[in-house]
Structure formats: C-alpha cells, structure tokens
Short mmCIF file of C-alpha atoms in Angstrom, two decimals:
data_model
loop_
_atom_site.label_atom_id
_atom_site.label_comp_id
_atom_site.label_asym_id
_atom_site.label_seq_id
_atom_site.Cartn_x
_atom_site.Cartn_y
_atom_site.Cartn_z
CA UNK A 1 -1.45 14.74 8.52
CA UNK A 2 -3.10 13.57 5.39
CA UNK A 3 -6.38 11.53 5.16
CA UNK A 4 -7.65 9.49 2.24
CA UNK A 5 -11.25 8.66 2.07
CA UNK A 6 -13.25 6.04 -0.16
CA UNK A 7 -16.70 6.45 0.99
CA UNK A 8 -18.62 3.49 -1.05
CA UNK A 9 -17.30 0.04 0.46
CA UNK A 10 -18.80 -1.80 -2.57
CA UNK A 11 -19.65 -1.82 -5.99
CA UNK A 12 -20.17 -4.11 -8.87
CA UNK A 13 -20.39 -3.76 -12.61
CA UNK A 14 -21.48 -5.86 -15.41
CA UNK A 15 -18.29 -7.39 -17.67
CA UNK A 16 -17.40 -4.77 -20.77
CA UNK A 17 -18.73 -1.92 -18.78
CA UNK A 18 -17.30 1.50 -17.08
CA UNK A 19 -17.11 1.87 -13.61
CA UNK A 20 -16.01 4.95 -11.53
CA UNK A 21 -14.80 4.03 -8.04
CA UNK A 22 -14.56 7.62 -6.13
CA UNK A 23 -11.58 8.86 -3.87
CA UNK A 24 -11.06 12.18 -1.79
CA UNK A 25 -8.49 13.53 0.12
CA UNK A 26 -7.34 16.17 2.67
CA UNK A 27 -4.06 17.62 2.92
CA UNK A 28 -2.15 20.76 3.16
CA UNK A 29 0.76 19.78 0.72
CA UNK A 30 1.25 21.39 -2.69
CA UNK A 31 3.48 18.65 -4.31
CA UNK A 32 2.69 15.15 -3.65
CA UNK A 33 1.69 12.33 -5.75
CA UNK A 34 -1.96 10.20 -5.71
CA UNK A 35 -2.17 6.02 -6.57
CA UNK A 36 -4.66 3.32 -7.39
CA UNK A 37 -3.58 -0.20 -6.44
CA UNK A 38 -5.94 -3.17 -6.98
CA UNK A 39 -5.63 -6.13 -4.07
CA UNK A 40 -6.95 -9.02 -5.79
CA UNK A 41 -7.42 -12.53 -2.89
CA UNK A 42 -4.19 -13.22 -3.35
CA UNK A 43 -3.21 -10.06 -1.26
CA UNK A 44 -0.49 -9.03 -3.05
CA UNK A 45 -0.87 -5.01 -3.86
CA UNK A 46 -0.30 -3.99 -7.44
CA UNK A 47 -0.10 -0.68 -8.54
CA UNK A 48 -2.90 0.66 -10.82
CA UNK A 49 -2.37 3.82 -11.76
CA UNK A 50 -0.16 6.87 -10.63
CA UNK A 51 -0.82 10.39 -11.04
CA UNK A 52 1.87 13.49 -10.08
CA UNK A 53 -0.10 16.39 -8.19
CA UNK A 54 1.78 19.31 -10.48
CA UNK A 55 0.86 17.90 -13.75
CA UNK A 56 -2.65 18.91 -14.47
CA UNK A 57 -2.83 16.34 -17.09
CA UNK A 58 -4.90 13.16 -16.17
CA UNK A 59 -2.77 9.72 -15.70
CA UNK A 60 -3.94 6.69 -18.42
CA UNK A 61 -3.10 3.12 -18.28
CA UNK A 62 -4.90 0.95 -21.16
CA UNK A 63 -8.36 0.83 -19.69
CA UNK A 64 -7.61 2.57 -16.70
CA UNK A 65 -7.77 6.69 -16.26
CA UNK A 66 -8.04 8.80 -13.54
CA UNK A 67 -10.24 12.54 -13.03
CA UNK A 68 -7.84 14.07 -11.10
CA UNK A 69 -9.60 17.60 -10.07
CA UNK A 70 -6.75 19.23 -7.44
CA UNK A 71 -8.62 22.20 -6.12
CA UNK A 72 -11.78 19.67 -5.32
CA UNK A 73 -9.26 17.15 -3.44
CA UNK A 74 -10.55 14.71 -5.62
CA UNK A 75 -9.28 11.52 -7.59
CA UNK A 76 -11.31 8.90 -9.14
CA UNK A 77 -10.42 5.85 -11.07
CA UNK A 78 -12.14 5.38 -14.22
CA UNK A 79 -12.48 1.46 -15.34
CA UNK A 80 -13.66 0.71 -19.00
CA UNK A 81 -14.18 -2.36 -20.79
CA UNK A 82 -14.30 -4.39 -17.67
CA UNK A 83 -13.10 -7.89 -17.30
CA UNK A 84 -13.57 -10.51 -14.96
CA UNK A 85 -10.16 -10.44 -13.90
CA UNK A 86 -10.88 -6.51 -12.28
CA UNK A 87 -12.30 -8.03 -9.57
CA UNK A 88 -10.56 -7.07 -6.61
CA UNK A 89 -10.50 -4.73 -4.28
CA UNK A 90 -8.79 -1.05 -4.65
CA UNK A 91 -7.10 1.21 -3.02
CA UNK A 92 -6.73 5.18 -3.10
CA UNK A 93 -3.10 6.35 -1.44
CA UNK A 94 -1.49 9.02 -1.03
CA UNK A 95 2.60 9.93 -0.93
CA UNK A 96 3.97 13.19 0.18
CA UNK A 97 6.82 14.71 -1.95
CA UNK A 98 9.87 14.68 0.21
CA UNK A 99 11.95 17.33 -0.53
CA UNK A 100 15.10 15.34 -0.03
CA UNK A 101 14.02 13.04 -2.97
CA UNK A 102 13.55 10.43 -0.85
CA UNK A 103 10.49 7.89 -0.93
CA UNK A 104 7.72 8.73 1.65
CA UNK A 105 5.13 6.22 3.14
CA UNK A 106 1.81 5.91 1.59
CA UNK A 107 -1.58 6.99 3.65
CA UNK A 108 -4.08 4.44 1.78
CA UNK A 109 -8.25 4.74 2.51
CA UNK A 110 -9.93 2.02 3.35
CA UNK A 111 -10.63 0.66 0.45
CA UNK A 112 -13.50 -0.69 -2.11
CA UNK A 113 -14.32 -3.95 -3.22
CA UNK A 114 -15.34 -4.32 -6.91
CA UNK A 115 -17.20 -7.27 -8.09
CA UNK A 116 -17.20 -7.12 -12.14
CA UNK A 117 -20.67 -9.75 -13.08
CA UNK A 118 -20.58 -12.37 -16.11
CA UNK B 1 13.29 -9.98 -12.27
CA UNK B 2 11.76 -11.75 -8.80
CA UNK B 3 9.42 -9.66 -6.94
CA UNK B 4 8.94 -8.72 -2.70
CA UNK B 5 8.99 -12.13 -1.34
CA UNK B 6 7.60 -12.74 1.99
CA UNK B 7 7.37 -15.57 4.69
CA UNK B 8 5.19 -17.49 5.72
CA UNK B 9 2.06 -16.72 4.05
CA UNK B 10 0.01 -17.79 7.10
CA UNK B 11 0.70 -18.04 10.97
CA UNK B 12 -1.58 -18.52 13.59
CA UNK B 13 -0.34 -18.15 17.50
CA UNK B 14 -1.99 -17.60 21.01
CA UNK B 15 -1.91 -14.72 22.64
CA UNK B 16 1.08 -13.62 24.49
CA UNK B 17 3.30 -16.31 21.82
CA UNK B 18 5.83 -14.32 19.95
CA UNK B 19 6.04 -14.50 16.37
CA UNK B 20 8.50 -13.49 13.53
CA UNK B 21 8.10 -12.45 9.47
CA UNK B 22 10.58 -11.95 6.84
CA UNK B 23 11.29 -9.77 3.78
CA UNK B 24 13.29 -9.97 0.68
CA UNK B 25 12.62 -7.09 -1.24
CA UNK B 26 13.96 -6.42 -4.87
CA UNK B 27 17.34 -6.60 -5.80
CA UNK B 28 18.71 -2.75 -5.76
CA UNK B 29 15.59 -1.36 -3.26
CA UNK B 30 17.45 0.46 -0.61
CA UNK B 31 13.58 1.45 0.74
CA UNK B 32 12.02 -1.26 2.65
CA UNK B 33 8.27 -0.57 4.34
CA UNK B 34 6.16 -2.59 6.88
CA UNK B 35 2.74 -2.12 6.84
CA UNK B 36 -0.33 -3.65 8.85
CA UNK B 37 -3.15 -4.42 7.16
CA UNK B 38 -6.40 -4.99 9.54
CA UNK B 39 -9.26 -6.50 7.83
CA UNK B 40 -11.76 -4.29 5.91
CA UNK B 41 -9.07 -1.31 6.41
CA UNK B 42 -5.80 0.03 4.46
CA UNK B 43 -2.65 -1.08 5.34
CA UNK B 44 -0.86 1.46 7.33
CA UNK B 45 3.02 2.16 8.16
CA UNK B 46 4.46 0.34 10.55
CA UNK B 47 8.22 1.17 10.34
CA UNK B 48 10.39 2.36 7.00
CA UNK B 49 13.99 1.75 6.49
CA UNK B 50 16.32 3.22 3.84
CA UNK B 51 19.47 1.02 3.56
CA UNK B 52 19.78 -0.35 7.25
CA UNK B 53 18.57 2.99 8.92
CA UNK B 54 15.10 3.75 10.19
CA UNK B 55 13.28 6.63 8.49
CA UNK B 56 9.96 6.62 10.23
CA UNK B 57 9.03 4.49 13.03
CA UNK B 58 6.35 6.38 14.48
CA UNK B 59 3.20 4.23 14.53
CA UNK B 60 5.11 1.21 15.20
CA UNK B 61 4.06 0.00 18.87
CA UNK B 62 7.47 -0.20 20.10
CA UNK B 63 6.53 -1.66 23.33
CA UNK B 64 5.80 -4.87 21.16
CA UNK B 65 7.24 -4.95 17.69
CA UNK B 66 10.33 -4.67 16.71
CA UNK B 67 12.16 -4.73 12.86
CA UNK B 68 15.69 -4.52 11.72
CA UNK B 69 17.57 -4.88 8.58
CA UNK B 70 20.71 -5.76 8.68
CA UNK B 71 23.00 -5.30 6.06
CA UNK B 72 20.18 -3.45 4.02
CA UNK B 73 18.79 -6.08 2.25
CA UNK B 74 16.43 -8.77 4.32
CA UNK B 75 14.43 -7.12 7.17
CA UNK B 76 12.92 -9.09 10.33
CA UNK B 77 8.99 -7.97 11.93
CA UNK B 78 8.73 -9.28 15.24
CA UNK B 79 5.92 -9.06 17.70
CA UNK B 80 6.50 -10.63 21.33
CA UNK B 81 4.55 -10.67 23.22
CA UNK B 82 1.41 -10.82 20.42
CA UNK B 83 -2.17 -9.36 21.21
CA UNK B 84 -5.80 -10.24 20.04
CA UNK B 85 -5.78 -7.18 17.81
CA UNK B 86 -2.30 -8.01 16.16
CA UNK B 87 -4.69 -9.72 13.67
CA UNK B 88 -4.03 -8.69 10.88
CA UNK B 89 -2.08 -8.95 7.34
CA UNK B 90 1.62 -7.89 7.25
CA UNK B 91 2.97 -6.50 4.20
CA UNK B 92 6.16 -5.78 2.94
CA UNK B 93 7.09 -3.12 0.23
CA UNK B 94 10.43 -1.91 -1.99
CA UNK B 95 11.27 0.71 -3.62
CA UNK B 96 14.03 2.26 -5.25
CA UNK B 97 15.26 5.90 -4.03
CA UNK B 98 15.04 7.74 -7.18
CA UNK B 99 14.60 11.59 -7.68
CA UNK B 100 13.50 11.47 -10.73
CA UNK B 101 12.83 8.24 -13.63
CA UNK B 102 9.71 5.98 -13.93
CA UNK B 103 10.28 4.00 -11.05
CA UNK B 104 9.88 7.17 -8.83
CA UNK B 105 7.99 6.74 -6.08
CA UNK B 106 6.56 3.48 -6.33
CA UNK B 107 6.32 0.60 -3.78
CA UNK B 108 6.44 -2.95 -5.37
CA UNK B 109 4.49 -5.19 -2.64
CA UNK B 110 4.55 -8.67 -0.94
CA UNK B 111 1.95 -10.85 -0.88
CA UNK B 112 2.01 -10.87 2.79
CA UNK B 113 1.47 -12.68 5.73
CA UNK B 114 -1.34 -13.62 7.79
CA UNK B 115 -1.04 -13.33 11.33
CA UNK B 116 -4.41 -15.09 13.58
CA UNK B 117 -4.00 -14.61 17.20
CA UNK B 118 -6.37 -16.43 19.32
#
C-alpha cells in the first residue's frame, strides 16, 4: 500500500514571494506518477502540477515547479511569484502505473493550507 | 467543454435518513471515481468504475453505500442508512483511459457535495 505524507498543516507567504510546501511518500512501486492539486473554498480539486516517476526531469507549470528527488521519496511543490489567488489548500497524491494502461485511484495526504498575505 | 458536475452541493439529514448524490462526468470519460473527503483529511476512494463495471470497490462500506452507473455515463452514491461519521464531502472525478497522450492519468474533479448528518 502506498502512503503520502504532508507533515506541515499550514503555511503562509507574503504576495510575490516563493513558497515550498513539502511532500513524502512510501511505496514499493518503480513506475508510478506524483500530483499537486490546489482545493481552493469552492472545493472543487484542480490539478497543479504532474510529474512521471521515470523521467528524472523536474515537472514546470508557469510559476509552479516541483523537486522531485526519487531515491529520497520526496516531492515538493515550488510556488514563485505568489498571488492572492494561491490561496487554497493543496494536495500531494499519488497514482500507481497500472500495467494494463488503465487509470488507477489516487492515495492523496492530508493536505496543507496556504494562506498567501497582502 | 463542461466540466464534472455534481448534485446537490449541500445536504444535511439525521441519522439513520438515507440520502442520494449524482455525477455527470465529462463527455468521453469512461473512468468515473467516488471519493470521501472528511474534514481536515484527503479524499480517499470510495468505489471506481470504468464504463459501467466496478474496478475497485474495496474501501467502500458496502454494508451502507452503494453506487452504480448505468449505461456508463451518470453514476448514483447512496448511503442508507447514514451515520454520524458519514460527514463528510463527496467528490466525483473523470478521466479518460488513455495509455499514453497528455490527458494520461489525470482526474478532472467535481465540486462536490456536502453531506451533515446530525
């Protein structure tokens, strides 16, 4: 079974800054694919950022980028330039690579909230 | 192109009432996901179907809940008779089943419903 952990339950950032929100994980699979999705109060999830476990290059999304370090379990979502509208809170999942081709569930942590200030 | 839509947004019950949600997911998703979101957690996998056919059902508390999806388009969550800890925010997720393109493993979302039981 896989876990995903997000061990800081808040943060906050001043507006036009970077912020690092950290994510770890445990599993035994070689090929499988890591996420970011931000849950803003309207509770709809959105997806973030998405990053394949075989490519050892780092995802990028505008502002958003991810330190993906494999060996260390480890995936963190870098935010720069932050804006008001980042506020929200976000998610670290996880998706197993079926062999079949075939979508798999996601395993999400718990979750951070992240206040970006005026 | 319209997204996951999901009804009602909000429904609060008593205890041992039975209740019922509904999903629409994206035109072409033959992957359809329930998840239950408790507050200050992740959501977590209820029940998956592809087309009309159940994939995983393994943390859905059968004795309870029940989904189908007939004709493998709309799906049905229903939870009779409901507990205290059913509390929680039920979301609904599509995807297409693709081995291989952009769209690749990712789950477009709801915005979910609330369920209060009192």
């Amino acid at each position: 079974a896989q876990t995903v952990t997000q061990s800081q339950p808040e943060m906050s950032v001043q507006e036009a800054e970077t912020v690092t929100l950290s994510c770890t994980y445990d599993t035994s699979e070689n090929n499988y694919y890591l996420f970011w999705y931000k849950q803003p109060p309207s509770r709809q999830m959105i997806l973030v950022i998405r990053q394949e476990a075989y490519k050892q290059q780092n995802a990028t999304e505008n502002r958003f980028s991810v330190n993906f370090q494999k060996a260390a379990k480890s995936f963190s979502l870098k935010i720069s330039d932050s804006q008001l509208g980042d506020t929200a809170m976000y998610f670290c999942a996880f998706m197993k690579h079926e062999d079949s081709g075939a979508n798999s569930k996601l395993t999400f942590g718990k979750g951070i909230t992240l206040s970006v200030r005026p | 192109e319209a997204g996951v839509a999901q009804s009602p947004r909000y429904k609060i019950i008593e205890k041992r009432q039975s209740v019922a949600f509904w999903c629409n997911p994206i035109s072409g998703h033959a992957t359809l996901y329930w998840y239950q979101q408790i507050l200050g957690q992740g959501p977590k996998l209820l029940i998956q179907f592809q087309n009309n056919g159940v994939v995983d059902d393994s943390q859905l508390p059968k004795d309870r809940f029940s989904a189908e999806r007939l004709k493998g388009v709309d799906s049905t969550l229903k939870i009779q008779p409901a507990k205290l800890e059913d509390s929680a925010v039920y979301l609904c997720a599509s995807s297409l089943s693709l081995s291989t393109g952009t769209e690749k493993n990712i789950q477009y979302f709801g915005a979910g419903t609330r369920l209060s039981v009192l």
